[in-house]
Structures are given as C-alpha cells and as structure tokens.
mmCIF file of C-alpha atoms in Angstrom:
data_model
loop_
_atom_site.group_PDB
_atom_site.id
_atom_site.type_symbol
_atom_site.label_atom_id
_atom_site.label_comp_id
_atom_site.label_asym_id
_atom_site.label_seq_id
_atom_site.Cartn_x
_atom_site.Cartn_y
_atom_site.Cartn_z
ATOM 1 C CA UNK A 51 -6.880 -26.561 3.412
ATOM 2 C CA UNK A 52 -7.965 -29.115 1.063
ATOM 3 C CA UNK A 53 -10.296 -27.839 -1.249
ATOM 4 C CA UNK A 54 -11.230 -27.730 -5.001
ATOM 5 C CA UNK A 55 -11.767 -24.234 -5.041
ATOM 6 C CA UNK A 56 -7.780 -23.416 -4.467
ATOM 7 C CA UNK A 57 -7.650 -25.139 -8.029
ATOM 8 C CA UNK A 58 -9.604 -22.534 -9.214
ATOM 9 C CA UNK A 59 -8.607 -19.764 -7.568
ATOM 10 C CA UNK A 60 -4.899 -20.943 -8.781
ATOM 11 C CA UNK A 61 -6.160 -20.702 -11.771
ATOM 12 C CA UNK A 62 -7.498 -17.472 -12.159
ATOM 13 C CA UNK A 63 -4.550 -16.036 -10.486
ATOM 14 C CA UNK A 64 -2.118 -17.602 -13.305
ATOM 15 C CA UNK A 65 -4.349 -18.027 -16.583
ATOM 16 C CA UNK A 66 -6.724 -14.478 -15.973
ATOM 17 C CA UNK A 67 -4.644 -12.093 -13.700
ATOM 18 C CA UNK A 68 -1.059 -12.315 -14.557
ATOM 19 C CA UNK A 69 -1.750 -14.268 -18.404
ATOM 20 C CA UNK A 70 1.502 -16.517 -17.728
ATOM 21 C CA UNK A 71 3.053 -17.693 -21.177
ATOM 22 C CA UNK A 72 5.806 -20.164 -21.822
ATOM 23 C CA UNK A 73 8.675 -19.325 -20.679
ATOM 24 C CA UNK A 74 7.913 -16.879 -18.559
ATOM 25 C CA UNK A 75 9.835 -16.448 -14.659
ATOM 26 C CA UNK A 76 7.072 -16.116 -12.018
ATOM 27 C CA UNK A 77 8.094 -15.316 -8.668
ATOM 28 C CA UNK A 78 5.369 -16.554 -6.105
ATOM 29 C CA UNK A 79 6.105 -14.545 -2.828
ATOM 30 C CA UNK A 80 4.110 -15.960 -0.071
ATOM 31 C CA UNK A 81 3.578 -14.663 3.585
ATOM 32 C CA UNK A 82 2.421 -17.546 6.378
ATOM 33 C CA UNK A 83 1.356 -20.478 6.060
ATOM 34 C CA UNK A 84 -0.365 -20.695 2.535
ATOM 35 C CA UNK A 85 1.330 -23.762 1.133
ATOM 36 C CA UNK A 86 -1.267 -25.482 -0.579
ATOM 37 C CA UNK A 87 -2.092 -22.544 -2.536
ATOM 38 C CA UNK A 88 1.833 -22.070 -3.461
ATOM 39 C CA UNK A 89 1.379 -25.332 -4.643
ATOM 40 C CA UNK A 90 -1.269 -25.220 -6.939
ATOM 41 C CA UNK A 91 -0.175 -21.940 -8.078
ATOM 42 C CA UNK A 92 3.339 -23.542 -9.416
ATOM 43 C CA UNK A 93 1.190 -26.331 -10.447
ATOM 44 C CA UNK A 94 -0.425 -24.216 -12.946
ATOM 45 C CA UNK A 95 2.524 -22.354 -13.629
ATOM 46 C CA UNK A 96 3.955 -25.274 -15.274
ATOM 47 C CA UNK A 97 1.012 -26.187 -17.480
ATOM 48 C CA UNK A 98 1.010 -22.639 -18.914
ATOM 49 C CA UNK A 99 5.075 -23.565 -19.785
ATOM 50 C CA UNK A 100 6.261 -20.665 -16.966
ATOM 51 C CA UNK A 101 9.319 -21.250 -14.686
ATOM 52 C CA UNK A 102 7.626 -20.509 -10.496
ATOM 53 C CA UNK A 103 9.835 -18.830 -7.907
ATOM 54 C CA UNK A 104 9.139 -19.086 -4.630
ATOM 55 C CA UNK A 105 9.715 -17.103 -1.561
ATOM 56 C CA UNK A 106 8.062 -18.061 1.422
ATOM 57 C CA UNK A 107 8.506 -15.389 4.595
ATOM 58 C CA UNK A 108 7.623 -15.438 8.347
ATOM 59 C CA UNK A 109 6.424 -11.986 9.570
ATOM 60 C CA UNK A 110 7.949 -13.201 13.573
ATOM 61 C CA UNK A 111 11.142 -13.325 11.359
ATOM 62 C CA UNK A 112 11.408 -10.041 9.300
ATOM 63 C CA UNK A 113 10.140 -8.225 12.792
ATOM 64 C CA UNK A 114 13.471 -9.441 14.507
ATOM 65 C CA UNK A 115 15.317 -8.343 11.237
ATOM 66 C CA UNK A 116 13.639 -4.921 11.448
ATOM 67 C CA UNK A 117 14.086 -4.328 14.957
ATOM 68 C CA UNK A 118 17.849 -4.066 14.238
ATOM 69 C CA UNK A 119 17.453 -3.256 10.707
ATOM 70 C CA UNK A 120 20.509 -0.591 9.414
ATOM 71 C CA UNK A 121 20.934 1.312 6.004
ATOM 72 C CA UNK A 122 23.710 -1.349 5.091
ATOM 73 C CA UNK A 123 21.866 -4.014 5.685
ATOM 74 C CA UNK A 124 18.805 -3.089 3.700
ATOM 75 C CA UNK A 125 20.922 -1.561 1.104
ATOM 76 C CA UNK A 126 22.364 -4.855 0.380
ATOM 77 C CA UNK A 127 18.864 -6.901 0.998
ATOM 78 C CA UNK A 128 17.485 -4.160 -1.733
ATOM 79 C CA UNK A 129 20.056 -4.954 -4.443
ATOM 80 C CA UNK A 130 19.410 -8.475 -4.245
ATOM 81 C CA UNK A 131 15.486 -8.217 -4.254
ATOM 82 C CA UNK A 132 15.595 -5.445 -7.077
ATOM 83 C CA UNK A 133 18.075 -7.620 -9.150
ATOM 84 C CA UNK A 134 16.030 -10.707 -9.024
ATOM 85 C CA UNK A 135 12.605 -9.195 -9.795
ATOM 86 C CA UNK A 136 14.407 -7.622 -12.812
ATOM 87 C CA UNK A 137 14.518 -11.124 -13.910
ATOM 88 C CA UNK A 138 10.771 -11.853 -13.281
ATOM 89 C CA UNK A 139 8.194 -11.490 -15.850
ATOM 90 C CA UNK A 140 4.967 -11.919 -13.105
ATOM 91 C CA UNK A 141 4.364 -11.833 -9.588
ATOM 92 C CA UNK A 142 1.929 -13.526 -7.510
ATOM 93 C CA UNK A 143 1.902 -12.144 -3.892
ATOM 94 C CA UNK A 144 -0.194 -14.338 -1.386
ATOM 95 C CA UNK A 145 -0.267 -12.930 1.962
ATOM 96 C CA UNK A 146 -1.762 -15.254 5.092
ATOM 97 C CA UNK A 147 -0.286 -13.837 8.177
ATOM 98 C CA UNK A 148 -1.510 -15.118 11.314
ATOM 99 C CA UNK A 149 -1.109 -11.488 12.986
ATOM 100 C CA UNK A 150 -1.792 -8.291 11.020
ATOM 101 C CA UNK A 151 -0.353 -6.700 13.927
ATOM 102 C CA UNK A 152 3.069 -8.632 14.157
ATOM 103 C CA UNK A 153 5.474 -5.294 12.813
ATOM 104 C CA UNK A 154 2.949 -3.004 15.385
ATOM 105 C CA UNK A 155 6.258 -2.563 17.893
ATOM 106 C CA UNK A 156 8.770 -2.678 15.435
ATOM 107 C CA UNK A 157 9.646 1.163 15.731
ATOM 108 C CA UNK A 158 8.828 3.892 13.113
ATOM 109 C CA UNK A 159 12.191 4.536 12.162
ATOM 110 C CA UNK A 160 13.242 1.404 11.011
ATOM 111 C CA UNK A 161 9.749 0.980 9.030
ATOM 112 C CA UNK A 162 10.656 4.209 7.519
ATOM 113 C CA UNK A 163 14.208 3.244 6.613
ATOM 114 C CA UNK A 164 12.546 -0.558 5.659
ATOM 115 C CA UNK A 165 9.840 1.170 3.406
ATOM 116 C CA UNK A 166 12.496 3.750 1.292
ATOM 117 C CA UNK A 167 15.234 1.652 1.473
ATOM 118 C CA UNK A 168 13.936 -1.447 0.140
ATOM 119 C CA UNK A 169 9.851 -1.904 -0.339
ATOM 120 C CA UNK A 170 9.921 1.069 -2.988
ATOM 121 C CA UNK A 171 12.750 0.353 -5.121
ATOM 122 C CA UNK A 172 11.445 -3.245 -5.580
ATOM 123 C CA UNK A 173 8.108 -1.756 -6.082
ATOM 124 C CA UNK A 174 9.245 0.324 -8.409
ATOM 125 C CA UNK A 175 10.563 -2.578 -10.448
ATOM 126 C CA UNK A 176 7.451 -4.835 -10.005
ATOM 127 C CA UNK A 177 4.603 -2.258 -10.827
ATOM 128 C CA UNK A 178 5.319 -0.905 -13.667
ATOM 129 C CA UNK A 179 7.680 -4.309 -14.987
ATOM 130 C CA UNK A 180 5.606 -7.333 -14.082
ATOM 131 C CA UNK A 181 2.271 -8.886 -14.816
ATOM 132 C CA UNK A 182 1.706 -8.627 -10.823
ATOM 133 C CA UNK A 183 -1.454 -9.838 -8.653
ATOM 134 C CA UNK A 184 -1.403 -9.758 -4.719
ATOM 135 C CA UNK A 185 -4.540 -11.460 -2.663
ATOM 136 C CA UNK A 186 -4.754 -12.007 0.602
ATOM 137 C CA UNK A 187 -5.576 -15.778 1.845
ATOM 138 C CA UNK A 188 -8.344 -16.824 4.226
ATOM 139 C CA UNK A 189 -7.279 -18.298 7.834
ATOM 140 C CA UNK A 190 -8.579 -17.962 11.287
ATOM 141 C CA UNK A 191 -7.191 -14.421 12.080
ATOM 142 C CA UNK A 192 -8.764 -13.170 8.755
ATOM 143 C CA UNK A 193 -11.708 -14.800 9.870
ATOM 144 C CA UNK A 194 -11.713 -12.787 13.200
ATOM 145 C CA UNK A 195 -11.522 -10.123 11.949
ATOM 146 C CA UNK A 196 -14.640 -10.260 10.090
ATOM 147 C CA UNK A 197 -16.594 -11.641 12.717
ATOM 148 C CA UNK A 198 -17.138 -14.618 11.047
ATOM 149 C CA UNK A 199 -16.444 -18.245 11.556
ATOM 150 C CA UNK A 200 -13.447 -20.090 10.027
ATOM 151 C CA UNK A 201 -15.927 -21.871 7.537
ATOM 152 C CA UNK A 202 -17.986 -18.832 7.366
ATOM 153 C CA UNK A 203 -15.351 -16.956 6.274
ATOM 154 C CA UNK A 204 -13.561 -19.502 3.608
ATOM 155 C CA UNK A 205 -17.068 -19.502 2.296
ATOM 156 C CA UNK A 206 -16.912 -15.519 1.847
ATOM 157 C CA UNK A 207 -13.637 -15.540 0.699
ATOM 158 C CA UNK A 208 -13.994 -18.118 -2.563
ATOM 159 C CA UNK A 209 -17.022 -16.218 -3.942
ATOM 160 C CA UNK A 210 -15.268 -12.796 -3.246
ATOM 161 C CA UNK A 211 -12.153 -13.740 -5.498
ATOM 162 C CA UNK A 212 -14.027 -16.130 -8.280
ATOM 163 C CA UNK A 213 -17.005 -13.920 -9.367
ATOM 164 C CA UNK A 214 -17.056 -12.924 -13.289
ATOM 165 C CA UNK A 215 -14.375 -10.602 -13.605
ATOM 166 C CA UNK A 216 -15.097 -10.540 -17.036
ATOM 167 C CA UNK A 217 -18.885 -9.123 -16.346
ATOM 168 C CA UNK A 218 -17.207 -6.580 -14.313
ATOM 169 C CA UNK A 219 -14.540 -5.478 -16.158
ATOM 170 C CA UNK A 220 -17.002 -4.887 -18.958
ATOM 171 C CA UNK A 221 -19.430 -2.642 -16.721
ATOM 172 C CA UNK A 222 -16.598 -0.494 -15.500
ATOM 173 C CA UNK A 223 -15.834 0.648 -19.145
ATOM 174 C CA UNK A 224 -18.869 3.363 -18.300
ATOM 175 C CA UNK A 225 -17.273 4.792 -15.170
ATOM 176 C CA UNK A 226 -14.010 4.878 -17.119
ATOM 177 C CA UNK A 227 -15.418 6.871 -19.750
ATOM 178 C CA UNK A 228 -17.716 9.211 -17.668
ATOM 179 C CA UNK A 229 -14.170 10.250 -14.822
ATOM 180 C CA UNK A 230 -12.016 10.762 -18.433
ATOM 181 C CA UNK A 231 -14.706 13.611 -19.113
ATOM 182 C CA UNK A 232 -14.786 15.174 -15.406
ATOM 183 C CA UNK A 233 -12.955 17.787 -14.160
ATOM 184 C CA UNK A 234 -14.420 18.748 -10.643
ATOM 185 C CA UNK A 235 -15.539 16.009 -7.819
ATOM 186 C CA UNK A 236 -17.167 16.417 -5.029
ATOM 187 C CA UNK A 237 -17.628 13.960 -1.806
ATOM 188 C CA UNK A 238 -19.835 14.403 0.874
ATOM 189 C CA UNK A 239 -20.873 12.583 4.077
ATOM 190 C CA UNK A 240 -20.960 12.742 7.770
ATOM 191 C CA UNK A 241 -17.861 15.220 8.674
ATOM 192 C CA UNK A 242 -16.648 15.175 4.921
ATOM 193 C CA UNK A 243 -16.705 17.950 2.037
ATOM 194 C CA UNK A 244 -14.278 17.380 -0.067
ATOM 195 C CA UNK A 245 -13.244 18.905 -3.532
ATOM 196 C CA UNK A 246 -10.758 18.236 -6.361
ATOM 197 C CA UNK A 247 -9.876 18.242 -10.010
ATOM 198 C CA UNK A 248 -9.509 14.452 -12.117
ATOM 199 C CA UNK A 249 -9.004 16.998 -15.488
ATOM 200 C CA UNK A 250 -6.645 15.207 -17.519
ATOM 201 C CA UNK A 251 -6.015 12.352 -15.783
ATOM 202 C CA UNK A 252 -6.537 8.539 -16.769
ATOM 203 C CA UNK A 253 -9.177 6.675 -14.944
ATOM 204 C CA UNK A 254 -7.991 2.586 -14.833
ATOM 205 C CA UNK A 255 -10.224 -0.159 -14.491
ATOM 206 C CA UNK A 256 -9.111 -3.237 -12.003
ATOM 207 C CA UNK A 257 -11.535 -6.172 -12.247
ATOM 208 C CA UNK A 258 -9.020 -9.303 -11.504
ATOM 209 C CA UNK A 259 -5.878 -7.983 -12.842
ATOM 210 C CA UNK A 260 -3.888 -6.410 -10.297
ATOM 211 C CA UNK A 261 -5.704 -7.789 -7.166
ATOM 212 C CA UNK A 262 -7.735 -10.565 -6.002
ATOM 213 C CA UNK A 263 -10.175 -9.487 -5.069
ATOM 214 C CA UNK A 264 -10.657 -6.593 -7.270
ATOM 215 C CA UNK A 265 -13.728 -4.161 -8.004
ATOM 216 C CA UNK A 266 -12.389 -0.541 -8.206
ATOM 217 C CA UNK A 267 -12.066 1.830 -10.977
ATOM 218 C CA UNK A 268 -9.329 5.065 -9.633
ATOM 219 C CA UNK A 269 -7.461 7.559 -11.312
ATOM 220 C CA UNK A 270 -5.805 10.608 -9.351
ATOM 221 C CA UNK A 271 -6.894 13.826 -8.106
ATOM 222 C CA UNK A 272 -4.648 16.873 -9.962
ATOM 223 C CA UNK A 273 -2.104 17.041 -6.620
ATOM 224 C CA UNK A 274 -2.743 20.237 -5.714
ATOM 225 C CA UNK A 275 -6.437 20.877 -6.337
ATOM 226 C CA UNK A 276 -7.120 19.114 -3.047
ATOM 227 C CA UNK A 277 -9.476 21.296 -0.458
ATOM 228 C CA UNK A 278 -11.726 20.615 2.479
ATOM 229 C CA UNK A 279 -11.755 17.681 5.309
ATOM 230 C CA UNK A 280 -12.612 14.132 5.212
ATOM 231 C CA UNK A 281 -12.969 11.664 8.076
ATOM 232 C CA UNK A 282 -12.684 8.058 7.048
ATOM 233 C CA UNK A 283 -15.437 5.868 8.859
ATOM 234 C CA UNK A 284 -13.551 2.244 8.124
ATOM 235 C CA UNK A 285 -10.383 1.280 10.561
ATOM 236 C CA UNK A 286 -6.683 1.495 8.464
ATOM 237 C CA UNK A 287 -4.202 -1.167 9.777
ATOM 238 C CA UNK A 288 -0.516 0.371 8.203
ATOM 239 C CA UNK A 289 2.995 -0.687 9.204
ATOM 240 C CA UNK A 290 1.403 -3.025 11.899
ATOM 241 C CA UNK A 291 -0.568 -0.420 13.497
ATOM 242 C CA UNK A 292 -4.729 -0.303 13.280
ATOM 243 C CA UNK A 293 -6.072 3.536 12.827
ATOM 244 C CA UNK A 294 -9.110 4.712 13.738
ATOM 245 C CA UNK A 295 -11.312 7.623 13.490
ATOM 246 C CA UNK A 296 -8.573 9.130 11.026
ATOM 247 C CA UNK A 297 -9.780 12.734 9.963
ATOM 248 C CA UNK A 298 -7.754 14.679 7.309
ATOM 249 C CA UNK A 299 -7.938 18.139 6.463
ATOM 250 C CA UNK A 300 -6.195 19.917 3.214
ATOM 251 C CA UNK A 301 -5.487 22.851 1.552
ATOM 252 C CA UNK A 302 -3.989 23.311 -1.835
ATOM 253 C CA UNK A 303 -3.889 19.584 -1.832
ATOM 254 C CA UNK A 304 -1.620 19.018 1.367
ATOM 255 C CA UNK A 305 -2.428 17.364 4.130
ATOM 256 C CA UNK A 306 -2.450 20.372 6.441
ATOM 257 C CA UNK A 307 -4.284 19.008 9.514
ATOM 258 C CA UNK A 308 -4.390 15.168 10.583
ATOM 259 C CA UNK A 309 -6.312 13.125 13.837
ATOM 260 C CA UNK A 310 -6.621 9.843 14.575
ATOM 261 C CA UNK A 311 -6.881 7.197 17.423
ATOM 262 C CA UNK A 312 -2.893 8.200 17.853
ATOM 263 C CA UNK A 313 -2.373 11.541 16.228
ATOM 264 C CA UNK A 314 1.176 12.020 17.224
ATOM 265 C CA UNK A 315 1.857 8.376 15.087
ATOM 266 C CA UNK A 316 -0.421 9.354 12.366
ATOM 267 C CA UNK A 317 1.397 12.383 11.684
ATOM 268 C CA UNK A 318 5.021 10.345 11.774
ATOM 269 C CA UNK A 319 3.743 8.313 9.068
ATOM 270 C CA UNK A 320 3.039 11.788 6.725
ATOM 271 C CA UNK A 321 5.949 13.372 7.473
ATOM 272 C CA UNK A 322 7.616 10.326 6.024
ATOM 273 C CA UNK A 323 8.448 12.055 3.060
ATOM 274 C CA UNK A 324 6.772 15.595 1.502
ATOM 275 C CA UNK A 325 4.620 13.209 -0.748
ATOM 276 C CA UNK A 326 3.007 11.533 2.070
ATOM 277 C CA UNK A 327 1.042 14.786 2.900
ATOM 278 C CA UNK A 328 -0.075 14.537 -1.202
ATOM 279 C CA UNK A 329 -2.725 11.850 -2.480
ATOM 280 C CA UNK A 330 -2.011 9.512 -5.714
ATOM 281 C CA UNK A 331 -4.865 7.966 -5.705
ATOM 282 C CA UNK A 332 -9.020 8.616 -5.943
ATOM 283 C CA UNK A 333 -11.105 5.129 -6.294
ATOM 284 C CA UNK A 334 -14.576 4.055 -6.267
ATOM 285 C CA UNK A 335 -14.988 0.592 -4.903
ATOM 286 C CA UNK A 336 -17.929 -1.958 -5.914
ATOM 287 C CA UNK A 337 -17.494 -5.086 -5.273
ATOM 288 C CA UNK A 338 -20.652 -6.298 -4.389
ATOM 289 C CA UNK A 339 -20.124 -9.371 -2.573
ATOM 290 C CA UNK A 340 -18.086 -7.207 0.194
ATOM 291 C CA UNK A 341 -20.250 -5.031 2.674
ATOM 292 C CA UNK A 342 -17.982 -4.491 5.640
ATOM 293 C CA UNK A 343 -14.087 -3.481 6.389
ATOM 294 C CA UNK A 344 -11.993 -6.540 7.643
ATOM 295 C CA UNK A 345 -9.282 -4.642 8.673
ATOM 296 C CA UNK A 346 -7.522 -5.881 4.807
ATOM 297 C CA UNK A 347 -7.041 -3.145 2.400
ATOM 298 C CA UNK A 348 -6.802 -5.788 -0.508
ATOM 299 C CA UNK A 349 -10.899 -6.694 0.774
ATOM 300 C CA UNK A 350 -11.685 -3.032 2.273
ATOM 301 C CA UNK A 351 -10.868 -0.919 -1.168
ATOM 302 C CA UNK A 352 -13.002 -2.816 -2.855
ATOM 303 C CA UNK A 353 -16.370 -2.354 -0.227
ATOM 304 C CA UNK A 354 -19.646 -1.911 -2.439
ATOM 305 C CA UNK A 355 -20.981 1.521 -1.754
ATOM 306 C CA UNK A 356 -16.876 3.361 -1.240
ATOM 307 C CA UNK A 357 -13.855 4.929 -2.427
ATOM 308 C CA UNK A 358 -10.792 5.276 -1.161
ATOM 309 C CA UNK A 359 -8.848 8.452 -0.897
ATOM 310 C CA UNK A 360 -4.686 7.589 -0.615
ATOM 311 C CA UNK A 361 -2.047 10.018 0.879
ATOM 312 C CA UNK A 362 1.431 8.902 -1.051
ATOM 313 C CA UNK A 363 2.243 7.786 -4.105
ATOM 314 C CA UNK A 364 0.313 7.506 -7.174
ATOM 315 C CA UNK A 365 0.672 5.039 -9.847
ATOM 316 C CA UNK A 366 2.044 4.918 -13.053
ATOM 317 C CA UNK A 367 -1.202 4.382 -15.276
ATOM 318 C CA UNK A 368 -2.740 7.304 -13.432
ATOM 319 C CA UNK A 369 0.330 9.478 -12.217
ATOM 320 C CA UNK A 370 -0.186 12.984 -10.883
ATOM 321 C CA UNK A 371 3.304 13.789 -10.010
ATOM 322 C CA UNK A 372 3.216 12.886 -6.797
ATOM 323 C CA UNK A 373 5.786 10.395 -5.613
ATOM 324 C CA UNK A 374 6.401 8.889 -1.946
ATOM 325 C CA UNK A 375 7.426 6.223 -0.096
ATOM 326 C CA UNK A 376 4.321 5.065 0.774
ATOM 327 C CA UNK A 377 0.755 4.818 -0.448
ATOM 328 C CA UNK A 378 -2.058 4.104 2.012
ATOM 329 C CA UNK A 379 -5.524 3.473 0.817
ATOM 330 C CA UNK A 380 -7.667 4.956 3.260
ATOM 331 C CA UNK A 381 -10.986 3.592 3.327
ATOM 332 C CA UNK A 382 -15.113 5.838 3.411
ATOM 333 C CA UNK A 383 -18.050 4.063 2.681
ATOM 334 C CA UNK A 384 -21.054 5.677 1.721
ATOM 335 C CA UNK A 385 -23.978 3.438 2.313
ATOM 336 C CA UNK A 386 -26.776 4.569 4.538
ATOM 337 C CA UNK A 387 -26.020 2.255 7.528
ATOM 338 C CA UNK A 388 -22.600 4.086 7.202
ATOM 339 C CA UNK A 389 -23.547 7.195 7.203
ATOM 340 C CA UNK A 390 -24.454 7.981 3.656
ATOM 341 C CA UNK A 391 -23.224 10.242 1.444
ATOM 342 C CA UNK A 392 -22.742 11.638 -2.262
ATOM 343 C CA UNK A 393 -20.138 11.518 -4.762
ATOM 344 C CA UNK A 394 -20.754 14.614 -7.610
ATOM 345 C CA UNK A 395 -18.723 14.961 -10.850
ATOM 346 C CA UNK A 396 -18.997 18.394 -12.513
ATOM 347 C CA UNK A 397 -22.097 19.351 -10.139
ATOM 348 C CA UNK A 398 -23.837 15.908 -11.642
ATOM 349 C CA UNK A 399 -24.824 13.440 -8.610
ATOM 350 C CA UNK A 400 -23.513 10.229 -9.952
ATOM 351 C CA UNK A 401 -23.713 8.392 -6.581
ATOM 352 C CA UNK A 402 -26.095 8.861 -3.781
ATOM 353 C CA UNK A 403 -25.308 6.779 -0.304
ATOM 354 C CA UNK A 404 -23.567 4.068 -1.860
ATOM 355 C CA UNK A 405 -25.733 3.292 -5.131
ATOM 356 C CA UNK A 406 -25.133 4.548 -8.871
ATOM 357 C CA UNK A 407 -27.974 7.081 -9.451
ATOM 358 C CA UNK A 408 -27.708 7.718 -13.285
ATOM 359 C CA UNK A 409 -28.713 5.184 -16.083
ATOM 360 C CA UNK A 410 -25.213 4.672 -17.487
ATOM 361 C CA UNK A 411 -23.614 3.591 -14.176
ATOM 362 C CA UNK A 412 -26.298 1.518 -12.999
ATOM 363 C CA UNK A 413 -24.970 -1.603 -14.301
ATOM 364 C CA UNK A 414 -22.280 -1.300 -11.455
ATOM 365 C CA UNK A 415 -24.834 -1.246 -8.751
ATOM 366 C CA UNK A 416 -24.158 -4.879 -6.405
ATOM 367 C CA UNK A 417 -27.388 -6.648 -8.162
ATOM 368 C CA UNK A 418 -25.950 -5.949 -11.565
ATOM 369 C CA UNK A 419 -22.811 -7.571 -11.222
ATOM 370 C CA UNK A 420 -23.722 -10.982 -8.954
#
C-alpha cells in the first residue's frame, strides 16, 4: 500500500503512543504482510534517535511449530523472547494476518502450553516494562470481515486510528473520576443482569497509548463481587476459533456456568487455569467512528455504545488479584439496534442504550469527540 497516511499513522504510533527518545531499543514485531508500514515505522524510529528491531512472523509458520510444539521447545523459545524484550524500551506490535482463523486446528493443548509457557512470561515483561502499542493493519480479510470493500475499508481504518487522541483523552478524565468514586455497577440488557463492586480500584484511561485504535476507559471489578449472567451479543475470535452466542453466568465472581456456539471448547479455554473462570477487566468503549464488531478485539473493544467484560487476567494499572494465562475481552454493545441496555453506578443511570445520559459524561457521546 502506497499511501501518505502510513506516514502518519507511523507517526503517531512512534512520536504519540510509545514517545520514542534517543537511544531508545524498539522492537517492531510484525504479523503478515505489513512491510511498508514496518518501514515507515523504523523510518521514524530513527528521526526520534531510537535503535528499531524487527521481527516479522508468518502465522502458516508458527501453526506448524505449534502443532508439534513441546515444553522444551517453548521453554527455550521463552528464554530467548523474555531476554530480548528485557532489552527493549518500546514495542510496536502490527498484526495483518491474512487468516484470523489460521491457529483454529492447532489443538487446545498445545495453545495452552503455547499461551503459559511463552505468551505470558513475555507479556509479563512487555506490559508493565515497555512503552508498548499493538494495532491491527487493514487488508482484504480485515476488510471481509467488515463487510466492506478493500478501499472501503482502508478508508475506515485511517480515520479510526488518526482521530484527536488528544480531544479524547481529555474527555475521558470525567469517566475516570466518576468509576474512582463508585462502588456498585450494574449492567443490563437483553439476557444480562449483572452486578459488581469497582470500590477501590483504579479506573485507566486509553486514548492512543496502548492501542491503535483506542477509546476505552476500564478498571476491574473487586474479583469476587461478581453475580448474575451476561450474554455477549458481538462474535469473540480466541486462539483461532470464532465464538458465538457466548453466555456466562457467575456467582461469587466465578464463572460458574458457560454456553456458546461450542460449549464443550468454551469451557476448555476457562479451565485453562483457576483465573480464567475470574474477570480482570471492566471497560466502557467509545470510539465513535466504530459501530459494528469486525471480528478484531483491538477494533471491537473500542465499539461506541459497549464495554467489555474479560475472564483472565487483569492488568497491572488496575489489578484485582486475579492472575491467568489468558485475558479475553469479550465484547456487549448496548445501542438500541443491539438490543439496548443500561449501565448504573451506585443506583445512578450513567448510560442508557449506548449514550452518556448525565451532563458530565456527555462530552464522550460519538458527536462530541468527531
């Protein structure tokens, strides 16, 4: 793709998201076949005076590596990777996959083993160590998915992840300050009623930072003040697998009943550990130039009008105590055309199918932040 906006988008990614100063080591890690932004990404890496790392993968080769995959082997592929991004001050992840699908037959043992073994120690090194950004970049497959065209889509895409981030970040600070005073939510919709406790916890602002695109402001719920039943109304690809119709009940903040398109592999994935049947995460997405899941969690967290509720493991900023081995943001939105639906803090309705209904949070309503 040749295309002036990949200069900007470079450059938000290395000046705005991960601040790159001289002489700083920035690992690029790129999935498929996104050269020309890995390009223009170490191209601005050097003007800022920071030293770019590259590693480029091909998903049809890490599923033939995983199909075989043993605890040696990923031991040793874990010391490596955790050793180097010790040595990395940022990360850019770029993901462009031709087939979100291309791990779906790689079997759930060895994704297991793959996701303990190695994806959370390095995560555990790049969170909380790096100045880290992951996006997702626009092809024909991502274009499928959201039932657009190629151009259609590329369109979507470069307005998505180069809106103000600054106008947004400065809107959230409201939302921040309103979740640091609640202790009870409630969220309602078509087979949900869910309650829970934020008391105490930090609520964390992402507006270009962490992810491109961004729009989401989360914290965590206290991890065992869970109770009642959601069903999630957006499909949830995870480990190479699309879920649908995924409907969770809890008790005491576990995960005591779960259905899905395939509830016997639903259920594998939360008894991957005993803090997959815990959530680390409660977010309320609003970015307003995305409407509709595309099957891409980095796009479909960040739906105007949602939140995302996450089984696993929370994060650092906004830790409950809960720790697994993964952490899967599952997706609700609340507009009217999906459902509707309320969101209460401390018996106050603060959101009302999908729109901010109090004066203080109105400025994070989709017209307010264009």
């Amino acid at each position: 793709m040749k295309d002036s906006r990949i200069e900007q988008l470079a450059d938000v990614l290395v000046n705005y998201s991960t601040t790159v100063q001289p002489g700083e080591n920035v690992l690029i890690y790129a999935i498929g076949q996104v050269h020309d932004l890995v390009k223009a990404v170490i191209s601005k890496v050097y003007e800022a005076g920071g030293h770019p790392y590259v590693q480029l993968i091909d998903q049809t080769i890490q599923r033939e590596l995983l199909l075989g995959a043993n605890e040696t082997q990923l031991g040793v592929m874990r010391d490596a990777d955790v050793s180097f991004m010790k040595k990395m001050d940022c990360y850019i992840g770029i993901r462009g996959g031709d087939n979100i699908s291309e791990l779906a037959d790689v079997p759930g043992d060895k994704m297991q083993l793959y996701s303990k073994l190695l994806m959370r120690p390095v995560l555990d090194v790049r969170v909380p160590e790096t100045k880290w950004v992951v996006l997702r970049y626009p092809n024909p497959s991502m274009a499928q998915l959201a039932n657009m065209s190629t151009d259609g889509f590329e369109d979507f895409y470069f307005k998505v992840c180069t809106l103000d981030y600054g106008k947004m970040d400065s809107a959230m600070d409201s939302l921040v300050e309103l979740m640091e005073k609640t202790d009870k939510v409630r969220l309602t919709g078509p087979g949900t009623d869910l309650t829970f406790s934020i008391k105490g916890i930090p609520a964390i602002k992402c507006a270009g930072n962490a992810n491109i695109p961004d729009g989401e402001v989360f914290t965590a719920p206290v991890r065992d003040s869970v109770n009642g039943t959601i069903s999630y109304n957006t499909p949830s690809p995870y480990q190479g697998y699309t879920y649908d119709n995924i409907k969770l009940t809890f008790k005491d903040g576990k995960i005591i009943e779960a259905t899905a398109n395939d509830t016997e592999k639903i259920n594998e994935v939360f008894d991957t550990d005993e803090g997959a049947r815990y959530v680390g995460e409660f977010a309320i997405g609003v970015n307003p130039f995305i409407q509709n899941p595309m099957k891409d969690i980095l796009f479909d967290e960040k739906i105007d009008g949602s939140f995302h509720f996450t089984p696993g493991q929370a994060y650092d900023e906004a830790f409950n105590g809960n720790k697994s081995s993964i952490h899967w943001d599952l997706v609700m939105i609340q507009r009217p055309e999906w459902g509707g639906g309320e969101i209460w803090f401390d018996d106050r309705l603060i959101r009302k199918d999908g729109r901010f209904v109090i004066p203080e949070l109105e400025c994070l309503n989709p017209e307010n932040l264009k």
